[in-house]
C-alpha cells in the first residue's frame, strides 16, 4: 500500500511503541475497508476523469456522445457502488462483487422501485424513459466495463495505480443479436411507400422535410451500407465533391463519403449511384426550408429547424407499420 509517516507526539519510547501499534492496526483496517489515508477515493478520481472527457468533447464534438454516455454510466453505477473506496482497494473479487450488484440493480437493487429515468436532450431540455426491471444484457455489461477500465487507466496515468495492479473483470461473451434483414422486394416496397407518403405531405413543409429525410435515409443506407450512427453524424463536408459534381451528367457523377460512427477513425467509401439523388433531395429540401444552401458543417440529416436529428425511430416505425414490414417472418422487430 506504500509508506505512510505519522508523528506520534511523544518522547516516551514505550508509549511510542503502543501508539505506533495502534496506528498500524488502524491502517490495516483502513486498507481492508478501502479507506486508507493518502490514497485517492474512487468517486474523486471518477469526477476528474469525467471532467477530462467533457473537456475533450468541447475540443472535439465527435466525442460528445461517448463522453455523455460514459458520464451516465459512471454516475449511476460505478460511483454508486465504489463510492469513497480508494482505487488501490479495488481488486478482482471486488469487481465481481460489483458485477453481481449491477445485474441486480434494476431487479432487486437500488433501481427496483424506480419507474422512470431522465436524460439530457440536445436542446438543453430533459427527456425521460420507462425503466425495464430486468438484468442487463451481456453486451450492456461489456460496454459499461469499458467505462470502468477508463477510470482505472486514468488512475494509472495519474500514478495512483501501477499498470500491473489494474484488476481484470472477466465477462461472459456477448450473445450475437443479428437483426432481421429486408429482401430486395421489401426494400422496394418500403421506398415506394416512403415516396408516396412524401408526395402526400407536399403542402405541409415541416412534414414534407421529415419525410424527405426518411426517404433519403433509407436510400443512402441501402446504397452505402452505412450504419445509423454514421448517417446521423454526416455533415455536408463529409460528402466530398457533391457540389462540384451536381452539374455533371448522372453517369459521370463521383462522390466520396467520409463516415464515422462511434469510433474516431473515419472510413472512406464510394457509394452506389443511387445515393447521389438522395443527397440531392436532402440538399433541395434544406434550401426550400431555410432559404439558403447548407454549409459545410450543417448536418446532412436535419429537422425542420436545421438541427441534427438523433433518431428516425418514430417516422420509420410509422412507415414500417404502414407497409406491414415492422416484423420479419419470425416476429423479430426491424429497426434502422
mmCIF file of C-alpha atoms in Angstrom:
data_model
loop_
_atom_site.group_PDB
_atom_site.id
_atom_site.type_symbol
_atom_site.label_atom_id
_atom_site.label_comp_id
_atom_site.label_asym_id
_atom_site.label_seq_id
_atom_site.Cartn_x
_atom_site.Cartn_y
_atom_site.Cartn_z
ATOM 1 C CA UNK A 1 0.000 0.000 0.000
ATOM 2 C CA UNK A 2 3.025 2.297 0.007
ATOM 3 C CA UNK A 3 4.636 4.028 3.006
ATOM 4 C CA UNK A 4 2.864 6.297 5.497
ATOM 5 C CA UNK A 5 4.507 8.564 8.079
ATOM 6 C CA UNK A 6 2.905 9.686 11.357
ATOM 7 C CA UNK A 7 4.108 11.884 14.209
ATOM 8 C CA UNK A 8 3.367 10.050 17.484
ATOM 9 C CA UNK A 9 3.796 13.232 19.544
ATOM 10 C CA UNK A 10 5.782 11.683 22.427
ATOM 11 C CA UNK A 11 9.378 11.207 23.609
ATOM 12 C CA UNK A 12 8.394 8.164 25.677
ATOM 13 C CA UNK A 13 9.656 5.050 23.865
ATOM 14 C CA UNK A 14 7.125 2.646 25.429
ATOM 15 C CA UNK A 15 4.183 4.956 24.671
ATOM 16 C CA UNK A 16 5.515 5.458 21.159
ATOM 17 C CA UNK A 17 5.528 1.661 20.659
ATOM 18 C CA UNK A 18 1.880 1.384 21.752
ATOM 19 C CA UNK A 19 0.765 4.359 19.604
ATOM 20 C CA UNK A 20 2.662 3.007 16.623
ATOM 21 C CA UNK A 21 0.957 -0.356 17.044
ATOM 22 C CA UNK A 22 -2.448 1.338 17.167
ATOM 23 C CA UNK A 23 -1.665 3.384 14.053
ATOM 24 C CA UNK A 24 -0.531 0.251 12.271
ATOM 25 C CA UNK A 25 -3.669 -1.724 13.175
ATOM 26 C CA UNK A 26 -5.873 1.188 12.145
ATOM 27 C CA UNK A 27 -4.036 1.411 8.810
ATOM 28 C CA UNK A 28 -4.527 -2.310 8.190
ATOM 29 C CA UNK A 29 -8.249 -1.959 8.919
ATOM 30 C CA UNK A 30 -8.486 1.141 6.681
ATOM 31 C CA UNK A 31 -6.749 -0.706 3.851
ATOM 32 C CA UNK A 32 -9.218 -3.609 4.176
ATOM 33 C CA UNK A 33 -12.131 -1.170 4.074
ATOM 34 C CA UNK A 34 -10.690 0.735 1.108
ATOM 35 C CA UNK A 35 -10.320 3.900 3.192
ATOM 36 C CA UNK A 36 -6.562 4.172 3.512
ATOM 37 C CA UNK A 37 -5.473 7.777 4.060
ATOM 38 C CA UNK A 38 -3.316 9.336 1.372
ATOM 39 C CA UNK A 39 -4.898 7.332 -1.474
ATOM 40 C CA UNK A 40 -7.486 8.979 -3.694
ATOM 41 C CA UNK A 41 -11.069 7.768 -3.495
ATOM 42 C CA UNK A 42 -12.855 6.300 -6.497
ATOM 43 C CA UNK A 43 -15.541 8.999 -6.566
ATOM 44 C CA UNK A 44 -12.972 11.834 -6.680
ATOM 45 C CA UNK A 45 -10.987 10.089 -9.389
ATOM 46 C CA UNK A 46 -14.147 9.382 -11.384
ATOM 47 C CA UNK A 47 -15.175 13.047 -11.318
ATOM 48 C CA UNK A 48 -11.696 14.064 -12.522
ATOM 49 C CA UNK A 49 -11.998 11.518 -15.325
ATOM 50 C CA UNK A 50 -15.445 12.803 -16.320
ATOM 51 C CA UNK A 51 -14.165 16.386 -16.353
ATOM 52 C CA UNK A 52 -11.395 15.350 -18.735
ATOM 53 C CA UNK A 53 -13.874 13.527 -21.002
ATOM 54 C CA UNK A 54 -16.102 16.608 -21.178
ATOM 55 C CA UNK A 55 -13.113 18.864 -21.904
ATOM 56 C CA UNK A 56 -12.130 16.588 -24.781
ATOM 57 C CA UNK A 57 -15.704 16.700 -26.082
ATOM 58 C CA UNK A 58 -15.633 20.515 -26.130
ATOM 59 C CA UNK A 59 -12.489 20.431 -28.239
ATOM 60 C CA UNK A 60 -13.820 17.642 -30.449
ATOM 61 C CA UNK A 61 -17.645 17.447 -30.735
ATOM 62 C CA UNK A 62 -17.370 13.968 -32.251
ATOM 63 C CA UNK A 63 -16.573 12.719 -28.748
ATOM 64 C CA UNK A 64 -19.594 14.375 -27.125
ATOM 65 C CA UNK A 65 -21.947 11.376 -27.364
ATOM 66 C CA UNK A 66 -19.332 8.995 -25.934
ATOM 67 C CA UNK A 67 -18.496 11.373 -23.074
ATOM 68 C CA UNK A 68 -22.176 11.805 -22.234
ATOM 69 C CA UNK A 69 -22.775 8.032 -22.223
ATOM 70 C CA UNK A 70 -19.718 7.313 -20.044
ATOM 71 C CA UNK A 71 -20.685 10.039 -17.571
ATOM 72 C CA UNK A 72 -24.137 8.471 -17.164
ATOM 73 C CA UNK A 73 -22.635 5.010 -16.527
ATOM 74 C CA UNK A 74 -20.070 6.328 -14.053
ATOM 75 C CA UNK A 75 -22.551 8.470 -12.107
ATOM 76 C CA UNK A 76 -25.372 5.922 -11.945
ATOM 77 C CA UNK A 77 -23.476 2.684 -11.360
ATOM 78 C CA UNK A 78 -19.747 2.990 -10.686
ATOM 79 C CA UNK A 79 -19.744 5.853 -8.164
ATOM 80 C CA UNK A 80 -22.854 4.433 -6.508
ATOM 81 C CA UNK A 81 -21.068 1.137 -5.864
ATOM 82 C CA UNK A 82 -17.405 2.055 -5.278
ATOM 83 C CA UNK A 83 -18.060 5.456 -3.674
ATOM 84 C CA UNK A 84 -15.253 6.585 -1.375
ATOM 85 C CA UNK A 85 -13.292 3.338 -1.624
ATOM 86 C CA UNK A 86 -9.700 4.004 -2.615
ATOM 87 C CA UNK A 87 -8.692 2.870 -6.091
ATOM 88 C CA UNK A 88 -5.983 0.685 -4.522
ATOM 89 C CA UNK A 89 -8.689 -1.332 -2.753
ATOM 90 C CA UNK A 90 -10.477 -2.298 -5.994
ATOM 91 C CA UNK A 91 -9.415 -5.881 -6.545
ATOM 92 C CA UNK A 92 -10.677 -8.601 -8.864
ATOM 93 C CA UNK A 93 -13.034 -10.037 -6.180
ATOM 94 C CA UNK A 94 -14.401 -6.500 -5.637
ATOM 95 C CA UNK A 95 -15.077 -6.170 -9.378
ATOM 96 C CA UNK A 96 -17.047 -9.398 -9.409
ATOM 97 C CA UNK A 97 -18.978 -8.218 -6.356
ATOM 98 C CA UNK A 98 -19.816 -5.096 -8.401
ATOM 99 C CA UNK A 99 -20.897 -7.280 -11.334
ATOM 100 C CA UNK A 100 -23.454 -9.132 -9.198
ATOM 101 C CA UNK A 101 -24.699 -5.808 -7.772
ATOM 102 C CA UNK A 102 -25.060 -4.384 -11.283
ATOM 103 C CA UNK A 103 -27.021 -7.383 -12.545
ATOM 104 C CA UNK A 104 -29.491 -6.958 -9.679
ATOM 105 C CA UNK A 105 -29.611 -3.140 -9.854
ATOM 106 C CA UNK A 106 -32.988 -2.785 -11.641
ATOM 107 C CA UNK A 107 -34.461 -6.054 -10.332
ATOM 108 C CA UNK A 108 -33.901 -6.184 -6.566
ATOM 109 C CA UNK A 109 -31.298 -3.463 -6.087
ATOM 110 C CA UNK A 110 -31.371 0.361 -5.819
ATOM 111 C CA UNK A 111 -33.351 0.775 -9.046
ATOM 112 C CA UNK A 112 -36.056 -1.801 -8.281
ATOM 113 C CA UNK A 113 -38.671 0.844 -7.357
ATOM 114 C CA UNK A 114 -37.611 3.446 -9.938
ATOM 115 C CA UNK A 115 -40.144 3.779 -12.750
ATOM 116 C CA UNK A 116 -38.534 6.444 -14.963
ATOM 117 C CA UNK A 117 -35.046 7.827 -15.564
ATOM 118 C CA UNK A 118 -34.322 11.255 -17.012
ATOM 119 C CA UNK A 119 -31.664 12.202 -19.558
ATOM 120 C CA UNK A 120 -30.433 15.397 -21.200
ATOM 121 C CA UNK A 121 -31.603 16.323 -24.695
ATOM 122 C CA UNK A 122 -29.615 18.286 -27.280
ATOM 123 C CA UNK A 123 -31.821 21.383 -26.850
ATOM 124 C CA UNK A 124 -30.970 21.674 -23.153
ATOM 125 C CA UNK A 125 -34.249 20.084 -22.046
ATOM 126 C CA UNK A 126 -34.702 16.734 -20.361
ATOM 127 C CA UNK A 127 -36.419 13.611 -21.592
ATOM 128 C CA UNK A 128 -37.392 10.513 -19.677
ATOM 129 C CA UNK A 129 -37.831 6.843 -20.400
ATOM 130 C CA UNK A 130 -39.529 3.993 -18.599
ATOM 131 C CA UNK A 131 -37.239 1.600 -16.752
ATOM 132 C CA UNK A 132 -37.076 -2.087 -17.663
ATOM 133 C CA UNK A 133 -36.799 -4.068 -14.443
ATOM 134 C CA UNK A 134 -34.574 -6.824 -15.786
ATOM 135 C CA UNK A 135 -30.880 -7.800 -15.667
ATOM 136 C CA UNK A 136 -28.635 -6.012 -18.191
ATOM 137 C CA UNK A 137 -27.793 -7.695 -21.485
ATOM 138 C CA UNK A 138 -24.211 -9.075 -21.554
ATOM 139 C CA UNK A 139 -23.341 -6.551 -24.270
ATOM 140 C CA UNK A 140 -24.528 -3.732 -21.990
ATOM 141 C CA UNK A 141 -22.305 -5.010 -19.177
ATOM 142 C CA UNK A 142 -19.338 -5.151 -21.557
ATOM 143 C CA UNK A 143 -19.967 -1.564 -22.665
ATOM 144 C CA UNK A 144 -20.152 -0.387 -19.044
ATOM 145 C CA UNK A 145 -16.992 -2.321 -18.170
ATOM 146 C CA UNK A 146 -15.210 -0.199 -20.767
ATOM 147 C CA UNK A 147 -16.102 2.925 -18.740
ATOM 148 C CA UNK A 148 -14.706 1.281 -15.587
ATOM 149 C CA UNK A 149 -11.466 0.452 -17.410
ATOM 150 C CA UNK A 150 -11.300 4.084 -18.480
ATOM 151 C CA UNK A 151 -11.359 5.267 -14.842
ATOM 152 C CA UNK A 152 -8.762 2.692 -13.725
ATOM 153 C CA UNK A 153 -6.446 3.516 -16.639
ATOM 154 C CA UNK A 154 -6.822 7.176 -15.685
ATOM 155 C CA UNK A 155 -5.650 6.214 -12.164
ATOM 156 C CA UNK A 156 -2.564 4.606 -13.714
ATOM 157 C CA UNK A 157 -1.846 7.764 -15.697
ATOM 158 C CA UNK A 158 -2.055 9.890 -12.524
ATOM 159 C CA UNK A 159 0.179 7.497 -10.598
ATOM 160 C CA UNK A 160 -2.431 6.137 -8.163
ATOM 161 C CA UNK A 161 -2.100 2.619 -9.577
ATOM 162 C CA UNK A 162 0.632 0.654 -11.284
ATOM 163 C CA UNK A 163 -0.264 -0.916 -14.623
ATOM 164 C CA UNK A 164 0.217 -4.405 -13.198
ATOM 165 C CA UNK A 165 -2.166 -3.636 -10.305
ATOM 166 C CA UNK A 166 -5.184 -2.888 -12.535
ATOM 167 C CA UNK A 167 -7.665 -5.708 -11.788
ATOM 168 C CA UNK A 168 -9.283 -7.598 -14.652
ATOM 169 C CA UNK A 169 -13.041 -8.065 -14.894
ATOM 170 C CA UNK A 170 -13.714 -11.321 -16.718
ATOM 171 C CA UNK A 171 -17.034 -11.201 -18.545
ATOM 172 C CA UNK A 172 -19.121 -13.758 -20.352
ATOM 173 C CA UNK A 173 -19.102 -13.439 -24.125
ATOM 174 C CA UNK A 174 -21.885 -11.278 -25.520
ATOM 175 C CA UNK A 175 -24.641 -13.054 -27.379
ATOM 176 C CA UNK A 176 -24.877 -12.308 -31.094
ATOM 177 C CA UNK A 177 -28.041 -10.434 -31.894
ATOM 178 C CA UNK A 178 -28.233 -10.300 -35.669
ATOM 179 C CA UNK A 179 -31.061 -8.015 -36.668
ATOM 180 C CA UNK A 180 -33.688 -9.125 -39.192
ATOM 181 C CA UNK A 181 -32.903 -8.086 -42.757
ATOM 182 C CA UNK A 182 -35.046 -6.972 -45.708
ATOM 183 C CA UNK A 183 -35.367 -8.697 -49.064
ATOM 184 C CA UNK A 184 -34.903 -6.598 -52.220
ATOM 185 C CA UNK A 185 -38.677 -6.674 -52.811
ATOM 186 C CA UNK A 186 -39.314 -5.451 -49.256
ATOM 187 C CA UNK A 187 -36.831 -2.601 -49.708
ATOM 188 C CA UNK A 188 -38.601 -1.568 -52.922
ATOM 189 C CA UNK A 189 -41.968 -1.691 -51.122
ATOM 190 C CA UNK A 190 -40.571 0.463 -48.316
ATOM 191 C CA UNK A 191 -39.044 3.049 -50.661
ATOM 192 C CA UNK A 192 -42.153 3.262 -52.857
ATOM 193 C CA UNK A 193 -44.345 3.791 -49.796
ATOM 194 C CA UNK A 194 -41.922 6.414 -48.429
ATOM 195 C CA UNK A 195 -42.095 8.275 -51.759
ATOM 196 C CA UNK A 196 -45.912 8.161 -51.802
ATOM 197 C CA UNK A 197 -46.099 9.468 -48.222
ATOM 198 C CA UNK A 198 -43.652 12.217 -49.162
ATOM 199 C CA UNK A 199 -45.884 13.344 -52.046
ATOM 200 C CA UNK A 200 -48.938 13.306 -49.758
ATOM 201 C CA UNK A 201 -47.172 15.776 -47.439
ATOM 202 C CA UNK A 202 -46.254 18.205 -50.249
ATOM 203 C CA UNK A 203 -48.400 21.053 -48.821
ATOM 204 C CA UNK A 204 -47.067 20.630 -45.260
ATOM 205 C CA UNK A 205 -43.470 21.961 -45.207
ATOM 206 C CA UNK A 206 -42.446 20.518 -41.828
ATOM 207 C CA UNK A 207 -43.869 17.042 -42.515
ATOM 208 C CA UNK A 208 -42.525 17.108 -46.060
ATOM 209 C CA UNK A 209 -39.000 17.864 -44.808
ATOM 210 C CA UNK A 210 -39.240 14.998 -42.311
ATOM 211 C CA UNK A 211 -40.388 12.547 -44.981
ATOM 212 C CA UNK A 212 -37.705 13.661 -47.435
ATOM 213 C CA UNK A 213 -35.212 12.856 -44.692
ATOM 214 C CA UNK A 214 -36.705 9.410 -44.095
ATOM 215 C CA UNK A 215 -36.783 8.521 -47.807
ATOM 216 C CA UNK A 216 -33.170 9.696 -48.213
ATOM 217 C CA UNK A 217 -32.056 7.933 -45.003
ATOM 218 C CA UNK A 218 -33.315 4.577 -46.275
ATOM 219 C CA UNK A 219 -31.875 5.153 -49.751
ATOM 220 C CA UNK A 220 -28.409 6.147 -48.519
ATOM 221 C CA UNK A 221 -28.368 3.237 -46.031
ATOM 222 C CA UNK A 222 -29.178 0.782 -48.833
ATOM 223 C CA UNK A 223 -26.759 2.327 -51.341
ATOM 224 C CA UNK A 224 -23.802 2.586 -48.936
ATOM 225 C CA UNK A 225 -24.223 0.055 -46.115
ATOM 226 C CA UNK A 226 -23.636 2.849 -43.597
ATOM 227 C CA UNK A 227 -24.802 2.292 -40.033
ATOM 228 C CA UNK A 228 -27.375 4.590 -38.404
ATOM 229 C CA UNK A 229 -24.821 6.406 -36.207
ATOM 230 C CA UNK A 230 -22.660 7.095 -39.268
ATOM 231 C CA UNK A 231 -25.685 8.545 -41.076
ATOM 232 C CA UNK A 232 -26.696 10.749 -38.132
ATOM 233 C CA UNK A 233 -23.114 12.068 -37.867
ATOM 234 C CA UNK A 234 -22.859 13.155 -41.510
ATOM 235 C CA UNK A 235 -22.143 16.810 -42.293
ATOM 236 C CA UNK A 236 -22.167 18.176 -45.828
ATOM 237 C CA UNK A 237 -18.376 18.481 -45.633
ATOM 238 C CA UNK A 238 -18.274 14.679 -45.422
ATOM 239 C CA UNK A 239 -19.923 14.308 -48.854
ATOM 240 C CA UNK A 240 -16.720 15.045 -50.741
ATOM 241 C CA UNK A 241 -17.206 16.524 -54.222
ATOM 242 C CA UNK A 242 -21.002 16.789 -54.018
ATOM 243 C CA UNK A 243 -21.393 20.452 -55.053
ATOM 244 C CA UNK A 244 -18.946 20.269 -57.961
ATOM 245 C CA UNK A 245 -20.434 17.015 -59.267
ATOM 246 C CA UNK A 246 -24.071 18.196 -59.302
ATOM 247 C CA UNK A 247 -23.694 19.874 -62.706
ATOM 248 C CA UNK A 248 -22.335 16.751 -64.414
ATOM 249 C CA UNK A 249 -24.446 14.124 -66.222
ATOM 250 C CA UNK A 250 -25.742 11.438 -63.868
ATOM 251 C CA UNK A 251 -23.436 8.741 -65.232
ATOM 252 C CA UNK A 252 -20.335 10.857 -64.628
ATOM 253 C CA UNK A 253 -21.003 11.957 -61.049
ATOM 254 C CA UNK A 254 -18.477 10.733 -58.499
ATOM 255 C CA UNK A 255 -18.516 11.448 -54.781
ATOM 256 C CA UNK A 256 -16.760 10.059 -51.726
ATOM 257 C CA UNK A 257 -18.184 9.822 -48.233
ATOM 258 C CA UNK A 258 -16.068 10.258 -45.107
ATOM 259 C CA UNK A 259 -18.118 8.411 -42.492
ATOM 260 C CA UNK A 260 -17.530 7.978 -38.789
ATOM 261 C CA UNK A 261 -19.608 6.234 -36.165
ATOM 262 C CA UNK A 262 -18.870 5.506 -32.510
ATOM 263 C CA UNK A 263 -15.131 5.381 -33.140
ATOM 264 C CA UNK A 264 -12.980 8.345 -34.083
ATOM 265 C CA UNK A 265 -11.310 6.952 -37.225
ATOM 266 C CA UNK A 266 -13.398 7.822 -40.311
ATOM 267 C CA UNK A 267 -13.809 5.322 -43.095
ATOM 268 C CA UNK A 268 -13.942 6.415 -46.713
ATOM 269 C CA UNK A 269 -16.430 4.912 -49.114
ATOM 270 C CA UNK A 270 -17.653 5.387 -52.660
ATOM 271 C CA UNK A 271 -21.446 4.984 -52.665
ATOM 272 C CA UNK A 272 -23.517 3.318 -55.340
ATOM 273 C CA UNK A 273 -25.008 5.722 -57.816
ATOM 274 C CA UNK A 274 -28.490 5.863 -56.255
ATOM 275 C CA UNK A 275 -27.147 7.653 -53.176
ATOM 276 C CA UNK A 276 -26.429 10.817 -55.165
ATOM 277 C CA UNK A 277 -30.107 11.519 -55.888
ATOM 278 C CA UNK A 278 -30.921 11.043 -52.192
ATOM 279 C CA UNK A 279 -28.343 13.668 -51.239
ATOM 280 C CA UNK A 280 -29.833 15.982 -53.889
ATOM 281 C CA UNK A 281 -33.292 15.617 -52.310
ATOM 282 C CA UNK A 282 -31.836 16.480 -48.901
ATOM 283 C CA UNK A 283 -29.936 19.486 -50.294
ATOM 284 C CA UNK A 284 -33.016 20.860 -52.104
ATOM 285 C CA UNK A 285 -35.217 20.326 -49.027
ATOM 286 C CA UNK A 286 -32.735 22.256 -46.873
ATOM 287 C CA UNK A 287 -32.716 25.140 -49.388
ATOM 288 C CA UNK A 288 -36.537 25.180 -49.552
ATOM 289 C CA UNK A 289 -36.807 25.151 -45.742
ATOM 290 C CA UNK A 290 -34.082 27.656 -44.836
ATOM 291 C CA UNK A 291 -33.727 29.802 -47.972
ATOM 292 C CA UNK A 292 -30.010 29.070 -48.309
ATOM 293 C CA UNK A 293 -27.661 26.301 -49.300
ATOM 294 C CA UNK A 294 -26.362 24.151 -46.441
ATOM 295 C CA UNK A 295 -22.890 24.979 -45.130
ATOM 296 C CA UNK A 296 -20.036 22.514 -44.745
ATOM 297 C CA UNK A 297 -20.819 21.966 -41.046
ATOM 298 C CA UNK A 298 -24.589 21.686 -41.412
ATOM 299 C CA UNK A 299 -25.903 18.158 -40.757
ATOM 300 C CA UNK A 300 -26.993 16.146 -43.786
ATOM 301 C CA UNK A 301 -29.956 14.732 -41.837
ATOM 302 C CA UNK A 302 -31.629 17.606 -40.010
ATOM 303 C CA UNK A 303 -35.031 18.502 -38.596
ATOM 304 C CA UNK A 304 -37.162 21.429 -39.773
ATOM 305 C CA UNK A 305 -35.162 23.814 -37.550
ATOM 306 C CA UNK A 306 -31.866 22.722 -39.126
ATOM 307 C CA UNK A 307 -30.703 20.766 -36.061
ATOM 308 C CA UNK A 308 -29.082 17.355 -36.368
ATOM 309 C CA UNK A 309 -31.535 14.518 -35.833
ATOM 310 C CA UNK A 310 -30.601 11.863 -33.295
ATOM 311 C CA UNK A 311 -33.120 9.239 -34.365
ATOM 312 C CA UNK A 312 -35.629 8.414 -37.101
ATOM 313 C CA UNK A 313 -37.283 5.731 -34.983
ATOM 314 C CA UNK A 314 -40.741 7.324 -34.844
ATOM 315 C CA UNK A 315 -41.088 8.115 -38.554
ATOM 316 C CA UNK A 316 -39.502 4.801 -39.592
ATOM 317 C CA UNK A 317 -41.838 2.810 -37.331
ATOM 318 C CA UNK A 318 -44.834 4.603 -38.872
ATOM 319 C CA UNK A 319 -43.618 3.629 -42.338
ATOM 320 C CA UNK A 320 -42.856 0.029 -41.345
ATOM 321 C CA UNK A 321 -46.310 -0.366 -39.813
ATOM 322 C CA UNK A 322 -48.000 1.211 -42.852
ATOM 323 C CA UNK A 323 -46.283 -1.306 -45.151
ATOM 324 C CA UNK A 324 -46.697 -4.322 -42.854
ATOM 325 C CA UNK A 325 -42.922 -4.693 -42.579
ATOM 326 C CA UNK A 326 -42.450 -3.931 -38.878
ATOM 327 C CA UNK A 327 -41.505 -7.564 -38.164
ATOM 328 C CA UNK A 328 -39.991 -10.359 -40.244
ATOM 329 C CA UNK A 329 -41.500 -13.816 -40.733
ATOM 330 C CA UNK A 330 -40.188 -14.890 -37.303
ATOM 331 C CA UNK A 331 -41.724 -11.925 -35.493
ATOM 332 C CA UNK A 332 -38.409 -10.146 -34.958
ATOM 333 C CA UNK A 333 -38.828 -6.365 -34.992
ATOM 334 C CA UNK A 334 -36.939 -4.422 -37.634
ATOM 335 C CA UNK A 335 -35.025 -1.244 -36.870
ATOM 336 C CA UNK A 336 -32.863 1.298 -38.686
#
